[in-house]
Coordinates of C-alpha atoms in Angstrom, one line a residue:
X82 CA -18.1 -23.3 -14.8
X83 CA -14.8 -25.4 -14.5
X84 CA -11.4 -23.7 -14.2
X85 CA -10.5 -24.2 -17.6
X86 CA -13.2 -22.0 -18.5
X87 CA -13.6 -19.1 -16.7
X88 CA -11.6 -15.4 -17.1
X89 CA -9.7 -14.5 -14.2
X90 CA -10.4 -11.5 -12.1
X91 CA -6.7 -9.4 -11.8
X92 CA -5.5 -6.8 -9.8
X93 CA -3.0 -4.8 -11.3
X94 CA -0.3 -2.8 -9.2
X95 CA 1.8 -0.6 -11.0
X96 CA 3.8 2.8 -10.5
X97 CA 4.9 4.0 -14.2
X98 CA 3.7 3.9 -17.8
X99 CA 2.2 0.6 -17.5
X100 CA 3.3 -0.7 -20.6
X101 CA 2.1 -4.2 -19.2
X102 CA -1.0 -3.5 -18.0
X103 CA -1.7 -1.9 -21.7
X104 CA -0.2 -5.4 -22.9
X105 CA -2.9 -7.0 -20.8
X106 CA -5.9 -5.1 -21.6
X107 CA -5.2 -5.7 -25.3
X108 CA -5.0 -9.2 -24.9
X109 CA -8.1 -8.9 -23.2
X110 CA -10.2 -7.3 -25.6
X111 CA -8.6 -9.0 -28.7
X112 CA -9.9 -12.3 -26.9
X113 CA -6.6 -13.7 -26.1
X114 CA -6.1 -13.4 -22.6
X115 CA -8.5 -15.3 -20.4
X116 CA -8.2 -12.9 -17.5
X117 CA -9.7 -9.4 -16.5
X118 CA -8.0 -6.3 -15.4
X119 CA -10.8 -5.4 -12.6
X120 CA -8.9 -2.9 -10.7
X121 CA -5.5 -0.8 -10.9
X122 CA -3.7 1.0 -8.0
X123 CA -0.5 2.8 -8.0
X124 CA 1.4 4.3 -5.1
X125 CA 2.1 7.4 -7.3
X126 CA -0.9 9.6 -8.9
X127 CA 0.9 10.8 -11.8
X128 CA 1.4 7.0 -13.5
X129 CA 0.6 6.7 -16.7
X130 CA -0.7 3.6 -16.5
X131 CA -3.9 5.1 -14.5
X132 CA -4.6 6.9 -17.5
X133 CA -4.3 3.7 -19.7
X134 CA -6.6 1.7 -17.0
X135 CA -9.2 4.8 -17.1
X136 CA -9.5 4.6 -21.2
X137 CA -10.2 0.9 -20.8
X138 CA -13.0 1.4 -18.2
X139 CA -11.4 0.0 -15.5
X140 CA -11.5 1.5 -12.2
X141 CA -8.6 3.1 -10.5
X142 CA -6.7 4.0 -7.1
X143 CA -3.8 5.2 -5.7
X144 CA -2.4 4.4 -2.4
X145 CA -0.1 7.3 -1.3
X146 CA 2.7 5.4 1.1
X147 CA 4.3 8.3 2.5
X148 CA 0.7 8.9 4.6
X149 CA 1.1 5.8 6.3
X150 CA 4.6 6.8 7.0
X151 CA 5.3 6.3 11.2
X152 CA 7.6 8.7 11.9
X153 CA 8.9 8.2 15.8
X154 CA 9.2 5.6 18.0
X155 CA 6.4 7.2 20.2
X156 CA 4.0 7.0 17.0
X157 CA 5.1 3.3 16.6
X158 CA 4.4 2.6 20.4
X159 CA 1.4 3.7 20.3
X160 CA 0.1 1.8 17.3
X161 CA 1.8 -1.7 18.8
X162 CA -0.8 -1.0 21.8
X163 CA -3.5 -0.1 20.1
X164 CA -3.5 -3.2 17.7
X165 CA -6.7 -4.2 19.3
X166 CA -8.7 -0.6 18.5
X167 CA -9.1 1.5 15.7
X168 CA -6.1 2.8 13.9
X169 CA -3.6 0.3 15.3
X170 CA -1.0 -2.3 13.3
X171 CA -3.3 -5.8 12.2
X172 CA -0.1 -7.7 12.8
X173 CA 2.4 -8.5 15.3
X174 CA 5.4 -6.5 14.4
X175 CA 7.9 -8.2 15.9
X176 CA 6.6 -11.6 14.3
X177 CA 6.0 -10.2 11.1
X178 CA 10.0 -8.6 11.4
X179 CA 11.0 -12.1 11.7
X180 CA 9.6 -13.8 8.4
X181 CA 10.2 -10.7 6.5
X182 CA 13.4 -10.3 4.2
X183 CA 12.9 -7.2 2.1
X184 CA 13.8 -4.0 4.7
X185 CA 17.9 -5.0 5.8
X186 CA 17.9 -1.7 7.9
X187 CA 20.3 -2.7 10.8
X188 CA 19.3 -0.3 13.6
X189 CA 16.2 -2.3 14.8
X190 CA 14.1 0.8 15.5
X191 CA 14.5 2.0 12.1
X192 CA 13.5 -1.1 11.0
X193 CA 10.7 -1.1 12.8
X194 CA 9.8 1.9 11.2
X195 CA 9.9 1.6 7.8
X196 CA 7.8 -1.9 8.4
X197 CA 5.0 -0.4 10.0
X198 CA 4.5 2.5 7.5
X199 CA 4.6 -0.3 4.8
X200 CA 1.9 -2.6 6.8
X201 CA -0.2 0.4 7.1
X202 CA 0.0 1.5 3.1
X203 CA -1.0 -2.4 3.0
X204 CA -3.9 -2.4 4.5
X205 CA -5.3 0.7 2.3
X206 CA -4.5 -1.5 -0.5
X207 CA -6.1 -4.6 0.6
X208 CA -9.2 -2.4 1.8
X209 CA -9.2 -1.3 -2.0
X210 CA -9.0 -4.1 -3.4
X211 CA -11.2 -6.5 -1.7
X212 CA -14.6 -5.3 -3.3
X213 CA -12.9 -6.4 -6.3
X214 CA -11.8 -10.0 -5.2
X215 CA -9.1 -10.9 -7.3
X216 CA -7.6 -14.4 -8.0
X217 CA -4.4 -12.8 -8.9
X218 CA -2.8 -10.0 -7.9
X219 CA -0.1 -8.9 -10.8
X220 CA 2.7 -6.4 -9.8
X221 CA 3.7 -4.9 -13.3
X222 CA 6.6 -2.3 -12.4
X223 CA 5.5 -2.1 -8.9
X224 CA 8.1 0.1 -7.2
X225 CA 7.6 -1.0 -3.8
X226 CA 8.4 -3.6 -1.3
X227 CA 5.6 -6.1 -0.4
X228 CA 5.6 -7.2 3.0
X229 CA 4.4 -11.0 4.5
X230 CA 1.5 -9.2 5.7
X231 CA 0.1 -8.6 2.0
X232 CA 1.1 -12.0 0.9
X233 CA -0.2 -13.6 3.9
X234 CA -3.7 -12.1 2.9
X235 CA -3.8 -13.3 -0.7
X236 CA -1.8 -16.3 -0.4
X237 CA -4.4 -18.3 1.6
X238 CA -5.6 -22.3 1.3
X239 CA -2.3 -23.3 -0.1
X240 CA -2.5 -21.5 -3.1
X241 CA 0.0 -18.6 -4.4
X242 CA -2.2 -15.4 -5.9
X243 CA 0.9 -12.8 -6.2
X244 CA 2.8 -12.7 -9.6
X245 CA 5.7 -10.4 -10.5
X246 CA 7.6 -10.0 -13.8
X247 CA 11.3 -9.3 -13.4
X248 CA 13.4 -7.8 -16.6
X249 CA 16.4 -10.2 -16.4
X250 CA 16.8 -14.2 -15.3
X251 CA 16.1 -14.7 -11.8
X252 CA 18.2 -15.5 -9.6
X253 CA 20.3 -13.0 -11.6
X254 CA 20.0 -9.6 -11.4
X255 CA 17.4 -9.1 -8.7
X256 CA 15.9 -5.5 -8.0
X257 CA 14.8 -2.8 -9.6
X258 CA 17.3 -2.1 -12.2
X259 CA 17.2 -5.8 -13.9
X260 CA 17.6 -4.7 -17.7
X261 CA 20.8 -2.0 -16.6
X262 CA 22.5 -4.6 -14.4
X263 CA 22.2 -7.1 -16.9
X264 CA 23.5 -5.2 -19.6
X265 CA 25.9 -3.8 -17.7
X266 CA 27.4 -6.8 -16.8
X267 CA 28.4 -7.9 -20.2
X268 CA 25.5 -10.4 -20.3
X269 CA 25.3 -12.2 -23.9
X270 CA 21.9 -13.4 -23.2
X271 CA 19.2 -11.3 -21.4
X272 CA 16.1 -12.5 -20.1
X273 CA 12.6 -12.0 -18.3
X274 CA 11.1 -14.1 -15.7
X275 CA 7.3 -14.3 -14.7
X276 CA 7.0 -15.7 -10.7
X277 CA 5.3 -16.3 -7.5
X278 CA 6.2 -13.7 -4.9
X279 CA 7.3 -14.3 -1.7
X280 CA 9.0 -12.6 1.4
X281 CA 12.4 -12.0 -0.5
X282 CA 13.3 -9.7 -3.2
X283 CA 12.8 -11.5 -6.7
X284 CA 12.9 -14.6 -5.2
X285 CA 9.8 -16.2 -5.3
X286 CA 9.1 -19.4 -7.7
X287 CA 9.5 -18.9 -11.6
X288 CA 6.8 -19.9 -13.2
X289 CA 8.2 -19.3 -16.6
X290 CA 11.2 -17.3 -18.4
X291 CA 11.8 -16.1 -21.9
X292 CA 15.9 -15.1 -23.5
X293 CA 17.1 -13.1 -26.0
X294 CA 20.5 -12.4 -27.4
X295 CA 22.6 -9.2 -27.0
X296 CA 24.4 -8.6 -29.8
X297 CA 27.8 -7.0 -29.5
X298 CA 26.5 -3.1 -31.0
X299 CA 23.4 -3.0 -28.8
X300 CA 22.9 0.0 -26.3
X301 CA 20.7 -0.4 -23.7
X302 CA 17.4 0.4 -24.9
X303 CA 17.8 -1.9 -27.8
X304 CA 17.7 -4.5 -25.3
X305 CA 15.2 -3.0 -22.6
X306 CA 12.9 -3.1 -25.9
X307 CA 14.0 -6.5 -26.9
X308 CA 12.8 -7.5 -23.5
X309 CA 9.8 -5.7 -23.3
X310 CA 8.9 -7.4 -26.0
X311 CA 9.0 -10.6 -24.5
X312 CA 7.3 -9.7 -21.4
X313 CA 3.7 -8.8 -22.6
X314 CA 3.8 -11.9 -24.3
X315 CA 4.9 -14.0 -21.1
X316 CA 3.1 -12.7 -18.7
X317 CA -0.3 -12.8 -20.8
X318 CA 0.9 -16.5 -21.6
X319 CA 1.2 -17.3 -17.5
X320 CA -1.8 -15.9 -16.6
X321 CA -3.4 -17.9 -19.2
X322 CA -1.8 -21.2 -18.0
X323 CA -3.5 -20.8 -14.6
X324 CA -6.9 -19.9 -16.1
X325 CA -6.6 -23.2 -17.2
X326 CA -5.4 -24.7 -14.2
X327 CA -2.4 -25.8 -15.6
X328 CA 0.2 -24.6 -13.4
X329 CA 1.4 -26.9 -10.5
X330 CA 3.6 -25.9 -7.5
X331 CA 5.5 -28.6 -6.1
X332 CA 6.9 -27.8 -2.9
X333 CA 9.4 -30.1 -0.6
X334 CA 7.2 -29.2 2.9
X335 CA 5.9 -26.5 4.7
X336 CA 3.4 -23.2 4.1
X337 CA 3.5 -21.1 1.2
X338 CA 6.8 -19.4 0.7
X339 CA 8.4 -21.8 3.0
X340 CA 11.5 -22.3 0.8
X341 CA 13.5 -23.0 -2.2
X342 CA 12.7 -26.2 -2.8
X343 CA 9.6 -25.0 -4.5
X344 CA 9.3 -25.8 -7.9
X345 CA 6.6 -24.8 -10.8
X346 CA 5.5 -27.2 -13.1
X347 CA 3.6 -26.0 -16.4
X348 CA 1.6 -29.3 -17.6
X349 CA 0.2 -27.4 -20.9
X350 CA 1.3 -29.9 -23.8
X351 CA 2.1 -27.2 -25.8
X352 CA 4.6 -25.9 -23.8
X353 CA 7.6 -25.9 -25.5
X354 CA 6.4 -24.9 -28.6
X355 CA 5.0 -21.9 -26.7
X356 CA 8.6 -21.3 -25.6
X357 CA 10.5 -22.5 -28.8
X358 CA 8.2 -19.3 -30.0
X359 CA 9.5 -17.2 -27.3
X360 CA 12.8 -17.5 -28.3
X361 CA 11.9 -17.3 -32.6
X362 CA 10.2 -14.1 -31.4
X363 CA 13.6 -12.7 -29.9
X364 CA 15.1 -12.9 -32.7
X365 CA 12.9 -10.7 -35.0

């Protein structure tokens, strides 16, 4: 079976109502989506999106991050030295400090910290989800950082296999609050973005992006459901486009991630009539 042809295997990550992982398992079982939910894990056990992943049959877990929490410096000591046994860090954590570009915490310690606890939580999830072996991991309102040590595992042989979708238009408006911020900011135009991710926040390659206007009377969730909207029909449409191999990173040198001269090329002829719909859509 070529690329073209076969259903992708996801991994969904998610921590709230998962709206887009309902989006997705629709899409699915209408026929339209050429890609499986196979598993879905959240950090919190009270999402609402286990719930939806449980009435479609699909398996659930939940990784609880404040187990993996290291606490002291004597708890992180001992982990550093005990890499090579049971129970210690997989990575170096110094190395993996260096490439990383989510956790600013100046006090180095501190940092140090709050990276281990999150490599730990990591390697739960991996653990989980390798019986499952997805192509494509899909954070859908993921509420948590993701460390090069997670990337570093999925994104092997050249090939990028962690998507995000962002509620506003990357660069712009990065974090967690990307519908508020843009609104907030007097934005005429809002906008959703599907992409890559990579060791910084929101900042990984777009792969595709969808606007719609704000019109002068609009409050807030007007526009979060303007956008919503527009995501379950973008992110369904990008993980279609890679079913069918029809995606292309171009990158100016280096590993994956390496830098921002990595660009994302979508060779589907129908392309912008796909996104000249987008937009139609955004106004309805």
């Amino acid at each position: 079976m070529n690329q073209a042809q076969r259903k992708l295997r996801l991994a969904v990550l998610l921590s709230g109502g998962g709206t887009n992982l309902q989006a997705l398992l629709d899409r699915f079982a209408s026929g339209v989506l050429k890609g499986e939910v196979a598993a879905v894990v959240s950090d919190r056990p009270d999402a609402y999106g286990l719930v939806r992943a449980q009435n479609a049959g699909v398996d659930t877990h939940v990784v609880d991050y404040g187990r993996y929490a290291v606490r002291d410096a004597a708890e992180l000591a001992g982990l550093a030295d005990g890499a090579a046994k049971s129970g210690g860090l997989p990575v170096d954590l110094e190395e993996l400090d260096q490439s990383q570009k989510i956790i600013r915490i100046p006090d180095r310690t501190k940092r140090l910290l709050r990276l281990a606890g999150l490599v730990r939580a990591e390697q739960a999830l991996i653990s989980l989800l390798e019986p499952y072996e997805p192509d494509y991991v899909c954070l859908a309102g993921y509420m948590r950082l993701v460390s090069p040590h997670f990337l570093n595992h999925y994104n092997r042989r050249d090939r990028w296999r962690v998507l995000n979708i962002h509620p506003a238009l990357l660069p712009a408006f990065p974090g967690q609050h990307g519908y508020e911020d843009t609104f907030a900011y007097g934005c005429k135009w809002g906008g959703i973005t599907v992409h890559f991710v990579d060791e910084g926040e929101d900042s990984g390659p777009v792969i595709a992006q969808a606007v719609y206007p704000i019109w002068p009377r609009d409050d807030i969730e007007q526009v979060r459901a303007r956008g919503l909207k527009l995501e379950y029909e973008v992110y369904s449409q990008c993980i279609n486009w890679l079913a069918a191999g029809q995606v292309e990173v171009e990158r100016g040198g280096g590993t994956v991630g390496a830098g921002i001269t990595t660009r994302v090329h979508i060779t589907d002829p129908s392309y912008a009539d796909i996104v000249r719909g987008w937009t139609r859509m955004a106004f309805e």
